[in-house]
């Protein structure tokens, strides 16, 4: 569908969604880079995780969330979840008359610029790796690169258990990363929004010669660029009132709020639960 | 609601559900103990896991699944998931005119009979432990027992990653179980249907003096007893055709089928995906 600029207002909020809390690492970057913008965030905490589920299911969930976010007249939507970006972006873009940005393309772009030896590793959920989406975008950008994908299904539960710096996380990371070290990659994409939270462990194991790429930063940069080109950047800072950042989840609003406040240093005033299956 | 025996037919199937694959350990026991019965199984693989979600959400999911199972005119329903048994049993029973059996009560009953020193440990998901449901039933059975609950959120992902016998699973189990060993329990309830799959690890760490209780066995026994009392046991063996055991899931039917065939030694012919949100 074509973008209909009539539907976009400069002072409208940006919609951001993820399967749960991981997308908050993207929200944090948007807040830093374009602080004038209002944000509506949705985390699908009733159906998390997405990374082990099928394309059909993740697409249906994503479509429901887009319908929910559009009830706020958002001017654009950021898919702050690698699995949803890998599985659902094509359909979401096709169905949408406002811009939709995923995290995969921006992450791939910076990795293609970063690598010197042409060997790029991607760590992500089973779903994202199985989709080969990073390899597809990376090869479109640079036909010379070789891409090595590795699914790391235990990282999300380890992060959610709070084992950010722990011998068990070390041991699991060493197993997952061993083949990427053997292959001598020089660039590693953190292809899941949870992974920046164990960045120090990953960085220590991969060693100094490997650059870690966090797609959250680049996604916020691309969002800023897109809104700038369309003359859609908000011109006035939102008051620090309750309305500038709104958080919705499909379950456990209290638990989400605690986690969110540990990641984002603004005091998040509240998170509301909604029944997403009704959208 | 009162049980309406008019709605039950002897040769009707039994409905069984779980958040995913764990409930198959209960199905296996039912097949062993009452082999004449037909079974309709539903695994909610699109929304797994339940153990970190809220009572409201788990109850809504369970109600949808009961509505789905009742389209098969099942004569009774087994809630083969500890979290759903802990959170939703009261409401499901209240709403139902056919018998509904959970896994918690049977597990509590055998533990209360087993303990000699009155110290019983329960390991389970965050949700089941937080509900204090095992403690409630155990104290109803025996006011003298003391119950020690310990949430073990990493066990399910470790099992699903196939690390059934692994140094990492050992290390995590040692951490989770340390306080139960210190407290000198003599009976340990495996309060999540995934846990029997790491029974050998748990047993080695707890030592010979601790009896492990697997509620699956006792649940099948209680089901047999109930159907016997109501004169509702199937009198004829089901042919080994495609209709005696039917498996449905909300996502990833193929992956479920592989896992199921590794647990249940009958060849499971097929698993079908359904959109459970429509029920």
mmCIF file with all atom_site columns, N, CA and C in Angstrom, chain A residues 45-49 51-54 57 60-61 64 87 126 153-154 157-158 161 163 166-168 171-172 175-176 250-252 255 275-277, chain B residues 45-49 51-54 57 60-61 64 87 126 153-154 157-158 161 163 166-168 171-172 175-176 250-252 255 275-277:
data_model
loop_
_atom_site.group_PDB
_atom_site.id
_atom_site.type_symbol
_atom_site.label_atom_id
_atom_site.label_alt_id
_atom_site.label_comp_id
_atom_site.label_asym_id
_atom_site.label_entity_id
_atom_site.label_seq_id
_atom_site.pdbx_PDB_ins_code
_atom_site.Cartn_x
_atom_site.Cartn_y
_atom_site.Cartn_z
_atom_site.occupancy
_atom_site.B_iso_or_equiv
_atom_site.pdbx_formal_charge
_atom_site.auth_seq_id
_atom_site.auth_comp_id
_atom_site.auth_asym_id
_atom_site.auth_atom_id
_atom_site.pdbx_PDB_model_num
ATOM 1   N N  . UNK A 1 45  ? 3.535   -9.293  26.352 1.00 0.00 ? 45  UNK A N  1
ATOM 2   C CA . UNK A 1 45  ? 3.978   -10.140 27.457 1.00 0.00 ? 45  UNK A CA 1
ATOM 3   C C  . UNK A 1 45  ? 3.089   -11.356 27.720 1.00 0.00 ? 45  UNK A C  1
ATOM 4   N N  . UNK A 1 46  ? 1.876   -11.380 27.153 1.00 0.00 ? 46  UNK A N  1
ATOM 5   C CA . UNK A 1 46  ? 1.021   -12.565 27.331 1.00 0.00 ? 46  UNK A CA 1
ATOM 6   C C  . UNK A 1 46  ? 1.439   -13.699 26.405 1.00 0.00 ? 46  UNK A C  1
ATOM 7   N N  . UNK A 1 47  ? 2.150   -13.354 25.311 1.00 0.00 ? 47  UNK A N  1
ATOM 8   C CA . UNK A 1 47  ? 2.450   -14.382 24.311 1.00 0.00 ? 47  UNK A CA 1
ATOM 9   C C  . UNK A 1 47  ? 3.941   -14.492 24.031 1.00 0.00 ? 47  UNK A C  1
ATOM 10  N N  . UNK A 1 48  ? 4.758   -13.728 24.796 1.00 0.00 ? 48  UNK A N  1
ATOM 11  C CA . UNK A 1 48  ? 6.214   -13.834 24.693 1.00 0.00 ? 48  UNK A CA 1
ATOM 12  C C  . UNK A 1 48  ? 6.628   -15.268 25.014 1.00 0.00 ? 48  UNK A C  1
ATOM 13  N N  . UNK A 1 49  ? 7.671   -15.850 24.433 1.00 0.00 ? 49  UNK A N  1
ATOM 14  C CA . UNK A 1 49  ? 8.534   -15.281 23.390 1.00 0.00 ? 49  UNK A CA 1
ATOM 15  C C  . UNK A 1 49  ? 8.007   -15.549 21.987 1.00 0.00 ? 49  UNK A C  1
ATOM 16  N N  . UNK A 1 51  ? 10.357  -15.930 19.432 1.00 0.00 ? 51  UNK A N  1
ATOM 17  C CA . UNK A 1 51  ? 11.505  -16.508 18.725 1.00 0.00 ? 51  UNK A CA 1
ATOM 18  C C  . UNK A 1 51  ? 11.417  -17.985 18.420 1.00 0.00 ? 51  UNK A C  1
ATOM 19  N N  . UNK A 1 52  ? 10.524  -18.714 19.092 1.00 0.00 ? 52  UNK A N  1
ATOM 20  C CA . UNK A 1 52  ? 10.392  -20.149 18.841 1.00 0.00 ? 52  UNK A CA 1
ATOM 21  C C  . UNK A 1 52  ? 9.095   -20.444 18.097 1.00 0.00 ? 52  UNK A C  1
ATOM 22  N N  . UNK A 1 53  ? 8.380   -19.405 17.661 1.00 0.00 ? 53  UNK A N  1
ATOM 23  C CA . UNK A 1 53  ? 7.079   -19.624 17.025 1.00 0.00 ? 53  UNK A CA 1
ATOM 24  C C  . UNK A 1 53  ? 7.127   -19.471 15.507 1.00 0.00 ? 53  UNK A C  1
ATOM 25  N N  . UNK A 1 54  ? 6.008   -19.809 14.845 1.00 0.00 ? 54  UNK A N  1
ATOM 26  C CA . UNK A 1 54  ? 6.028   -19.858 13.382 1.00 0.00 ? 54  UNK A CA 1
ATOM 27  C C  . UNK A 1 54  ? 5.769   -18.498 12.760 1.00 0.00 ? 54  UNK A C  1
ATOM 28  N N  . UNK A 1 57  ? 2.042   -17.451 12.890 1.00 0.00 ? 57  UNK A N  1
ATOM 29  C CA . UNK A 1 57  ? 1.602   -16.986 14.210 1.00 0.00 ? 57  UNK A CA 1
ATOM 30  C C  . UNK A 1 57  ? 2.190   -15.609 14.535 1.00 0.00 ? 57  UNK A C  1
ATOM 31  N N  . UNK A 1 60  ? 0.365   -12.988 12.566 1.00 0.00 ? 60  UNK A N  1
ATOM 32  C CA . UNK A 1 60  ? -0.984  -12.687 13.076 1.00 0.00 ? 60  UNK A CA 1
ATOM 33  C C  . UNK A 1 60  ? -0.881  -11.800 14.328 1.00 0.00 ? 60  UNK A C  1
ATOM 34  N N  . UNK A 1 61  ? 0.038   -12.149 15.235 1.00 0.00 ? 61  UNK A N  1
ATOM 35  C CA . UNK A 1 61  ? 0.224   -11.342 16.446 1.00 0.00 ? 61  UNK A CA 1
ATOM 36  C C  . UNK A 1 61  ? 0.621   -9.900  16.066 1.00 0.00 ? 61  UNK A C  1
ATOM 37  N N  . UNK A 1 64  ? -2.275  -7.799  14.780 1.00 0.00 ? 64  UNK A N  1
ATOM 38  C CA . UNK A 1 64  ? -3.143  -7.344  15.875 1.00 0.00 ? 64  UNK A CA 1
ATOM 39  C C  . UNK A 1 64  ? -2.538  -6.115  16.560 1.00 0.00 ? 64  UNK A C  1
ATOM 40  N N  . UNK A 1 87  ? 9.955   -11.996 10.209 1.00 0.00 ? 87  UNK A N  1
ATOM 41  C CA . UNK A 1 87  ? 8.826   -12.769 9.692  1.00 0.00 ? 87  UNK A CA 1
ATOM 42  C C  . UNK A 1 87  ? 7.717   -11.918 9.074  1.00 0.00 ? 87  UNK A C  1
ATOM 43  N N  . UNK A 1 126 ? 15.868  -18.651 17.196 1.00 0.00 ? 126 UNK A N  1
ATOM 44  C CA . UNK A 1 126 ? 15.681  -19.712 16.206 1.00 0.00 ? 126 UNK A CA 1
ATOM 45  C C  . UNK A 1 126 ? 14.928  -19.184 14.970 1.00 0.00 ? 126 UNK A C  1
ATOM 46  N N  . UNK A 1 153 ? 18.884  -19.896 21.710 1.00 0.00 ? 153 UNK A N  1
ATOM 47  C CA . UNK A 1 153 ? 17.577  -19.863 22.399 1.00 0.00 ? 153 UNK A CA 1
ATOM 48  C C  . UNK A 1 153 ? 17.648  -19.680 23.913 1.00 0.00 ? 153 UNK A C  1
ATOM 49  N N  . UNK A 1 154 ? 18.778  -19.962 24.557 1.00 0.00 ? 154 UNK A N  1
ATOM 50  C CA . UNK A 1 154 ? 18.808  -19.818 26.019 1.00 0.00 ? 154 UNK A CA 1
ATOM 51  C C  . UNK A 1 154 ? 19.134  -18.403 26.483 1.00 0.00 ? 154 UNK A C  1
ATOM 52  N N  . UNK A 1 157 ? 15.846  -16.483 28.104 1.00 0.00 ? 157 UNK A N  1
ATOM 53  C CA . UNK A 1 157 ? 15.539  -16.888 29.482 1.00 0.00 ? 157 UNK A CA 1
ATOM 54  C C  . UNK A 1 157 ? 16.636  -16.536 30.488 1.00 0.00 ? 157 UNK A C  1
ATOM 55  N N  . UNK A 1 158 ? 17.900  -16.628 30.100 1.00 0.00 ? 158 UNK A N  1
ATOM 56  C CA . UNK A 1 158 ? 18.977  -16.266 31.031 1.00 0.00 ? 158 UNK A CA 1
ATOM 57  C C  . UNK A 1 158 ? 18.911  -14.782 31.381 1.00 0.00 ? 158 UNK A C  1
ATOM 58  N N  . UNK A 1 161 ? 16.046  -14.173 33.681 1.00 0.00 ? 161 UNK A N  1
ATOM 59  C CA . UNK A 1 161 ? 16.358  -14.638 35.033 1.00 0.00 ? 161 UNK A CA 1
ATOM 60  C C  . UNK A 1 161 ? 17.361  -13.725 35.722 1.00 0.00 ? 161 UNK A C  1
ATOM 61  N N  . UNK A 1 163 ? 20.546  -13.358 34.983 1.00 0.00 ? 163 UNK A N  1
ATOM 62  C CA . UNK A 1 163 ? 21.922  -13.869 35.025 1.00 0.00 ? 163 UNK A CA 1
ATOM 63  C C  . UNK A 1 163 ? 22.782  -13.142 33.985 1.00 0.00 ? 163 UNK A C  1
ATOM 64  N N  . UNK A 1 166 ? 27.345  -14.048 34.875 1.00 0.00 ? 166 UNK A N  1
ATOM 65  C CA . UNK A 1 166 ? 27.221  -15.291 35.633 1.00 0.00 ? 166 UNK A CA 1
ATOM 66  C C  . UNK A 1 166 ? 27.988  -16.395 34.908 1.00 0.00 ? 166 UNK A C  1
ATOM 67  N N  . UNK A 1 167 ? 28.605  -17.314 35.673 1.00 0.00 ? 167 UNK A N  1
ATOM 68  C CA . UNK A 1 167 ? 29.352  -18.404 35.025 1.00 0.00 ? 167 UNK A CA 1
ATOM 69  C C  . UNK A 1 167 ? 28.494  -19.255 34.084 1.00 0.00 ? 167 UNK A C  1
ATOM 70  N N  . UNK A 1 168 ? 27.197  -19.414 34.398 1.00 0.00 ? 168 UNK A N  1
ATOM 71  C CA . UNK A 1 168 ? 26.341  -20.217 33.519 1.00 0.00 ? 168 UNK A CA 1
ATOM 72  C C  . UNK A 1 168 ? 26.140  -19.506 32.180 1.00 0.00 ? 168 UNK A C  1
ATOM 73  N N  . UNK A 1 171 ? 29.257  -19.929 30.218 1.00 0.00 ? 171 UNK A N  1
ATOM 74  C CA . UNK A 1 171 ? 29.418  -21.269 29.647 1.00 0.00 ? 171 UNK A CA 1
ATOM 75  C C  . UNK A 1 171 ? 28.531  -21.437 28.407 1.00 0.00 ? 171 UNK A C  1
ATOM 76  N N  . UNK A 1 172 ? 27.258  -21.022 28.528 1.00 0.00 ? 172 UNK A N  1
ATOM 77  C CA . UNK A 1 172 ? 26.334  -21.136 27.396 1.00 0.00 ? 172 UNK A CA 1
ATOM 78  C C  . UNK A 1 172 ? 26.818  -20.255 26.234 1.00 0.00 ? 172 UNK A C  1
ATOM 79  N N  . UNK A 1 175 ? 29.655  -21.841 24.366 1.00 0.00 ? 175 UNK A N  1
ATOM 80  C CA . UNK A 1 175 ? 29.213  -22.904 23.455 1.00 0.00 ? 175 UNK A CA 1
ATOM 81  C C  . UNK A 1 175 ? 28.617  -22.320 22.173 1.00 0.00 ? 175 UNK A C  1
ATOM 82  N N  . UNK A 1 176 ? 27.703  -21.353 22.358 1.00 0.00 ? 176 UNK A N  1
ATOM 83  C CA . UNK A 1 176 ? 27.046  -20.779 21.181 1.00 0.00 ? 176 UNK A CA 1
ATOM 84  C C  . UNK A 1 176 ? 28.051  -20.084 20.251 1.00 0.00 ? 176 UNK A C  1
ATOM 85  N N  . UNK A 1 250 ? 0.297   -6.899  27.173 1.00 0.00 ? 250 UNK A N  1
ATOM 86  C CA . UNK A 1 250 ? -0.839  -7.811  27.164 1.00 0.00 ? 250 UNK A CA 1
ATOM 87  C C  . UNK A 1 250 ? -0.949  -8.605  28.467 1.00 0.00 ? 250 UNK A C  1
ATOM 88  N N  . UNK A 1 251 ? 0.060   -8.467  29.363 1.00 0.00 ? 251 UNK A N  1
ATOM 89  C CA . UNK A 1 251 ? 0.009   -9.179  30.646 1.00 0.00 ? 251 UNK A CA 1
ATOM 90  C C  . UNK A 1 251 ? 1.038   -8.594  31.618 1.00 0.00 ? 251 UNK A C  1
ATOM 91  N N  . UNK A 1 252 ? 0.811   -8.762  32.914 1.00 0.00 ? 252 UNK A N  1
ATOM 92  C CA . UNK A 1 252 ? 1.798   -8.456  33.953 1.00 0.00 ? 252 UNK A CA 1
ATOM 93  C C  . UNK A 1 252 ? 2.380   -7.041  33.849 1.00 0.00 ? 252 UNK A C  1
ATOM 94  N N  . UNK A 1 255 ? 5.151   -6.155  36.595 1.00 0.00 ? 255 UNK A N  1
ATOM 95  C CA . UNK A 1 255 ? 6.477   -6.729  36.381 1.00 0.00 ? 255 UNK A CA 1
ATOM 96  C C  . UNK A 1 255 ? 7.190   -5.998  35.247 1.00 0.00 ? 255 UNK A C  1
ATOM 97  N N  . UNK A 1 275 ? -6.215  -6.404  26.321 1.00 0.00 ? 275 UNK A N  1
ATOM 98  C CA . UNK A 1 275 ? -6.439  -7.730  25.737 1.00 0.00 ? 275 UNK A CA 1
ATOM 99  C C  . UNK A 1 275 ? -6.208  -7.639  24.235 1.00 0.00 ? 275 UNK A C  1
ATOM 100 N N  . UNK A 1 276 ? -4.986  -7.977  23.820 1.00 0.00 ? 276 UNK A N  1
ATOM 101 C CA . UNK A 1 276 ? -4.575  -7.750  22.430 1.00 0.00 ? 276 UNK A CA 1
ATOM 102 C C  . UNK A 1 276 ? -5.332  -8.650  21.448 1.00 0.00 ? 276 UNK A C  1
ATOM 103 N N  . UNK A 1 277 ? -5.870  -9.765  21.937 1.00 0.00 ? 277 UNK A N  1
ATOM 104 C CA . UNK A 1 277 ? -6.583  -10.674 21.026 1.00 0.00 ? 277 UNK A CA 1
ATOM 105 C C  . UNK A 1 277 ? -7.860  -10.049 20.471 1.00 0.00 ? 277 UNK A C  1
ATOM 106 N N  . UNK B 2 45  ? 1.030   -24.224 21.921 1.00 0.00 ? 45  UNK B N  1
ATOM 107 C CA . UNK B 2 45  ? 2.396   -23.891 21.516 1.00 0.00 ? 45  UNK B CA 1
ATOM 108 C C  . UNK B 2 45  ? 2.566   -22.462 20.984 1.00 0.00 ? 45  UNK B C  1
ATOM 109 N N  . UNK B 2 46  ? 1.453   -21.795 20.646 1.00 0.00 ? 46  UNK B N  1
ATOM 110 C CA . UNK B 2 46  ? 1.581   -20.397 20.182 1.00 0.00 ? 46  UNK B CA 1
ATOM 111 C C  . UNK B 2 46  ? 1.767   -19.443 21.362 1.00 0.00 ? 46  UNK B C  1
ATOM 112 N N  . UNK B 2 47  ? 1.354   -19.884 22.562 1.00 0.00 ? 47  UNK B N  1
ATOM 113 C CA . UNK B 2 47  ? 1.390   -18.937 23.686 1.00 0.00 ? 47  UNK B CA 1
ATOM 114 C C  . UNK B 2 47  ? 2.207   -19.469 24.861 1.00 0.00 ? 47  UNK B C  1
ATOM 115 N N  . UNK B 2 48  ? 2.848   -20.639 24.661 1.00 0.00 ? 48  UNK B N  1
ATOM 116 C CA . UNK B 2 48  ? 3.733   -21.211 25.669 1.00 0.00 ? 48  UNK B CA 1
ATOM 117 C C  . UNK B 2 48  ? 4.847   -20.214 25.961 1.00 0.00 ? 48  UNK B C  1
ATOM 118 N N  . UNK B 2 49  ? 5.397   -20.084 27.157 1.00 0.00 ? 49  UNK B N  1
ATOM 119 C CA . UNK B 2 49  ? 5.033   -20.775 28.386 1.00 0.00 ? 49  UNK B CA 1
ATOM 120 C C  . UNK B 2 49  ? 3.936   -20.040 29.165 1.00 0.00 ? 49  UNK B C  1
ATOM 121 N N  . UNK B 2 51  ? 4.001   -20.341 32.623 1.00 0.00 ? 51  UNK B N  1
ATOM 122 C CA . UNK B 2 51  ? 4.528   -20.237 33.991 1.00 0.00 ? 51  UNK B CA 1
ATOM 123 C C  . UNK B 2 51  ? 4.966   -18.852 34.433 1.00 0.00 ? 51  UNK B C  1
ATOM 124 N N  . UNK B 2 52  ? 5.157   -17.927 33.484 1.00 0.00 ? 52  UNK B N  1
ATOM 125 C CA . UNK B 2 52  ? 5.577   -16.577 33.854 1.00 0.00 ? 52  UNK B CA 1
ATOM 126 C C  . UNK B 2 52  ? 4.441   -15.580 33.666 1.00 0.00 ? 52  UNK B C  1
ATOM 127 N N  . UNK B 2 53  ? 3.241   -16.079 33.366 1.00 0.00 ? 53  UNK B N  1
ATOM 128 C CA . UNK B 2 53  ? 2.125   -15.180 33.051 1.00 0.00 ? 53  UNK B CA 1
ATOM 129 C C  . UNK B 2 53  ? 1.126   -15.059 34.207 1.00 0.00 ? 53  UNK B C  1
ATOM 130 N N  . UNK B 2 54  ? 0.165   -14.149 34.058 1.00 0.00 ? 54  UNK B N  1
ATOM 131 C CA . UNK B 2 54  ? -0.730  -13.843 35.186 1.00 0.00 ? 54  UNK B CA 1
ATOM 132 C C  . UNK B 2 54  ? -1.918  -14.803 35.262 1.00 0.00 ? 54  UNK B C  1
ATOM 133 N N  . UNK B 2 57  ? -4.639  -14.028 32.616 1.00 0.00 ? 57  UNK B N  1
ATOM 134 C CA . UNK B 2 57  ? -4.304  -14.468 31.265 1.00 0.00 ? 57  UNK B CA 1
ATOM 135 C C  . UNK B 2 57  ? -4.361  -15.985 31.143 1.00 0.00 ? 57  UNK B C  1
ATOM 136 N N  . UNK B 2 60  ? -7.960  -17.072 31.008 1.00 0.00 ? 60  UNK B N  1
ATOM 137 C CA . UNK B 2 60  ? -8.605  -16.814 29.713 1.00 0.00 ? 60  UNK B CA 1
ATOM 138 C C  . UNK B 2 60  ? -8.157  -17.844 28.674 1.00 0.00 ? 60  UNK B C  1
ATOM 139 N N  . UNK B 2 61  ? -6.854  -18.136 28.636 1.00 0.00 ? 61  UNK B N  1
ATOM 140 C CA . UNK B 2 61  ? -6.345  -19.145 27.704 1.00 0.00 ? 61  UNK B CA 1
ATOM 141 C C  . UNK B 2 61  ? -7.000  -20.515 27.983 1.00 0.00 ? 61  UNK B C  1
ATOM 142 N N  . UNK B 2 64  ? -10.593 -20.780 26.750 1.00 0.00 ? 64  UNK B N  1
ATOM 143 C CA . UNK B 2 64  ? -10.660 -20.977 25.293 1.00 0.00 ? 64  UNK B CA 1
ATOM 144 C C  . UNK B 2 64  ? -10.415 -22.445 24.941 1.00 0.00 ? 64  UNK B C  1
ATOM 145 N N  . UNK B 2 87  ? -3.893  -21.919 38.680 1.00 0.00 ? 87  UNK B N  1
ATOM 146 C CA . UNK B 2 87  ? -4.573  -20.643 38.481 1.00 0.00 ? 87  UNK B CA 1
ATOM 147 C C  . UNK B 2 87  ? -6.042  -20.755 38.100 1.00 0.00 ? 87  UNK B C  1
ATOM 148 N N  . UNK B 2 126 ? 7.267   -20.126 38.297 1.00 0.00 ? 126 UNK B N  1
ATOM 149 C CA . UNK B 2 126 ? 7.026   -18.945 39.113 1.00 0.00 ? 126 UNK B CA 1
ATOM 150 C C  . UNK B 2 126 ? 5.534   -18.822 39.475 1.00 0.00 ? 126 UNK B C  1
ATOM 151 N N  . UNK B 2 153 ? 12.583  -21.244 37.002 1.00 0.00 ? 153 UNK B N  1
ATOM 152 C CA . UNK B 2 153 ? 12.190  -20.790 35.662 1.00 0.00 ? 153 UNK B CA 1
ATOM 153 C C  . UNK B 2 153 ? 13.091  -21.251 34.520 1.00 0.00 ? 153 UNK B C  1
ATOM 154 N N  . UNK B 2 154 ? 14.339  -21.638 34.794 1.00 0.00 ? 154 UNK B N  1
ATOM 155 C CA . UNK B 2 154 ? 15.205  -22.041 33.679 1.00 0.00 ? 154 UNK B CA 1
ATOM 156 C C  . UNK B 2 154 ? 15.044  -23.505 33.270 1.00 0.00 ? 154 UNK B C  1
ATOM 157 N N  . UNK B 2 157 ? 13.125  -23.934 29.653 1.00 0.00 ? 157 UNK B N  1
ATOM 158 C CA . UNK B 2 157 ? 13.977  -23.694 28.482 1.00 0.00 ? 157 UNK B CA 1
ATOM 159 C C  . UNK B 2 157 ? 15.133  -24.686 28.353 1.00 0.00 ? 157 UNK B C  1
ATOM 160 N N  . UNK B 2 158 ? 15.721  -25.128 29.462 1.00 0.00 ? 158 UNK B N  1
ATOM 161 C CA . UNK B 2 158 ? 16.818  -26.109 29.365 1.00 0.00 ? 158 UNK B CA 1
ATOM 162 C C  . UNK B 2 158 ? 16.310  -27.423 28.782 1.00 0.00 ? 158 UNK B C  1
ATOM 163 N N  . UNK B 2 161 ? 15.680  -27.039 25.135 1.00 0.00 ? 161 UNK B N  1
ATOM 164 C CA . UNK B 2 161 ? 16.936  -27.020 24.384 1.00 0.00 ? 161 UNK B CA 1
ATOM 165 C C  . UNK B 2 161 ? 17.576  -28.406 24.338 1.00 0.00 ? 161 UNK B C  1
ATOM 166 N N  . UNK B 2 163 ? 18.935  -30.082 26.833 1.00 0.00 ? 163 UNK B N  1
ATOM 167 C CA . UNK B 2 163 ? 20.055  -30.280 27.762 1.00 0.00 ? 163 UNK B CA 1
ATOM 168 C C  . UNK B 2 163 ? 19.605  -31.121 28.959 1.00 0.00 ? 163 UNK B C  1
ATOM 169 N N  . UNK B 2 166 ? 23.427  -32.596 31.315 1.00 0.00 ? 166 UNK B N  1
ATOM 170 C CA . UNK B 2 166 ? 24.407  -31.599 30.879 1.00 0.00 ? 166 UNK B CA 1
ATOM 171 C C  . UNK B 2 166 ? 24.951  -30.867 32.107 1.00 0.00 ? 166 UNK B C  1
ATOM 172 N N  . UNK B 2 167 ? 26.235  -30.499 32.079 1.00 0.00 ? 167 UNK B N  1
ATOM 173 C CA . UNK B 2 167 ? 26.806  -29.789 33.229 1.00 0.00 ? 167 UNK B CA 1
ATOM 174 C C  . UNK B 2 167 ? 26.067  -28.480 33.553 1.00 0.00 ? 167 UNK B C  1
ATOM 175 N N  . UNK B 2 168 ? 25.536  -27.797 32.533 1.00 0.00 ? 168 UNK B N  1
ATOM 176 C CA . UNK B 2 168 ? 24.818  -26.545 32.794 1.00 0.00 ? 168 UNK B CA 1
ATOM 177 C C  . UNK B 2 168 ? 23.524  -26.828 33.559 1.00 0.00 ? 168 UNK B C  1
ATOM 178 N N  . UNK B 2 171 ? 24.425  -27.543 37.093 1.00 0.00 ? 171 UNK B N  1
ATOM 179 C CA . UNK B 2 171 ? 24.783  -26.353 37.866 1.00 0.00 ? 171 UNK B CA 1
ATOM 180 C C  . UNK B 2 171 ? 23.529  -25.559 38.259 1.00 0.00 ? 171 UNK B C  1
ATOM 181 N N  . UNK B 2 172 ? 22.616  -25.372 37.305 1.00 0.00 ? 172 UNK B N  1
ATOM 182 C CA . UNK B 2 172 ? 21.378  -24.633 37.589 1.00 0.00 ? 172 UNK B CA 1
ATOM 183 C C  . UNK B 2 172 ? 20.540  -25.414 38.617 1.00 0.00 ? 172 UNK B C  1
ATOM 184 N N  . UNK B 2 175 ? 21.883  -25.013 42.104 1.00 0.00 ? 175 UNK B N  1
ATOM 185 C CA . UNK B 2 175 ? 21.527  -23.721 42.706 1.00 0.00 ? 175 UNK B CA 1
ATOM 186 C C  . UNK B 2 175 ? 20.080  -23.710 43.190 1.00 0.00 ? 175 UNK B C  1
ATOM 187 N N  . UNK B 2 176 ? 19.176  -24.170 42.320 1.00 0.00 ? 176 UNK B N  1
ATOM 188 C CA . UNK B 2 176 ? 17.759  -24.144 42.686 1.00 0.00 ? 176 UNK B CA 1
ATOM 189 C C  . UNK B 2 176 ? 17.473  -25.056 43.895 1.00 0.00 ? 176 UNK B C  1
ATOM 190 N N  . UNK B 2 250 ? -1.573  -24.971 18.848 1.00 0.00 ? 250 UNK B N  1
ATOM 191 C CA . UNK B 2 250 ? -1.873  -23.650 18.299 1.00 0.00 ? 250 UNK B CA 1
ATOM 192 C C  . UNK B 2 250 ? -0.752  -23.141 17.397 1.00 0.00 ? 250 UNK B C  1
ATOM 193 N N  . UNK B 2 251 ? 0.373   -23.878 17.318 1.00 0.00 ? 251 UNK B N  1
ATOM 194 C CA . UNK B 2 251 ? 1.476   -23.469 16.443 1.00 0.00 ? 251 UNK B CA 1
ATOM 195 C C  . UNK B 2 251 ? 2.457   -24.626 16.268 1.00 0.00 ? 251 UNK B C  1
ATOM 196 N N  . UNK B 2 252 ? 3.200   -24.604 15.171 1.00 0.00 ? 252 UNK B N  1
ATOM 197 C CA . UNK B 2 252 ? 4.334   -25.502 14.948 1.00 0.00 ? 252 UNK B CA 1
ATOM 198 C C  . UNK B 2 252 ? 4.001   -26.983 15.140 1.00 0.00 ? 252 UNK B C  1
ATOM 199 N N  . UNK B 2 255 ? 7.034   -29.529 14.652 1.00 0.00 ? 255 UNK B N  1
ATOM 200 C CA . UNK B 2 255 ? 7.998   -29.591 15.752 1.00 0.00 ? 255 UNK B CA 1
ATOM 201 C C  . UNK B 2 255 ? 7.390   -30.355 16.935 1.00 0.00 ? 255 UNK B C  1
ATOM 202 N N  . UNK B 2 275 ? -6.415  -22.246 15.292 1.00 0.00 ? 275 UNK B N  1
ATOM 203 C CA . UNK B 2 275 ? -6.320  -20.882 15.823 1.00 0.00 ? 275 UNK B CA 1
ATOM 204 C C  . UNK B 2 275 ? -7.158  -20.795 17.095 1.00 0.00 ? 275 UNK B C  1
ATOM 205 N N  . UNK B 2 276 ? -6.503  -20.984 18.233 1.00 0.00 ? 276 UNK B N  1
ATOM 206 C CA . UNK B 2 276 ? -7.223  -21.122 19.510 1.00 0.00 ? 276 UNK B CA 1
ATOM 207 C C  . UNK B 2 276 ? -7.907  -19.820 19.928 1.00 0.00 ? 276 UNK B C  1
ATOM 208 N N  . UNK B 2 277 ? -7.429  -18.693 19.427 1.00 0.00 ? 277 UNK B N  1
ATOM 209 C CA . UNK B 2 277 ? -8.033  -17.413 19.816 1.00 0.00 ? 277 UNK B CA 1
ATOM 210 C C  . UNK B 2 277 ? -9.461  -17.268 19.312 1.00 0.00 ? 277 UNK B C  1
#
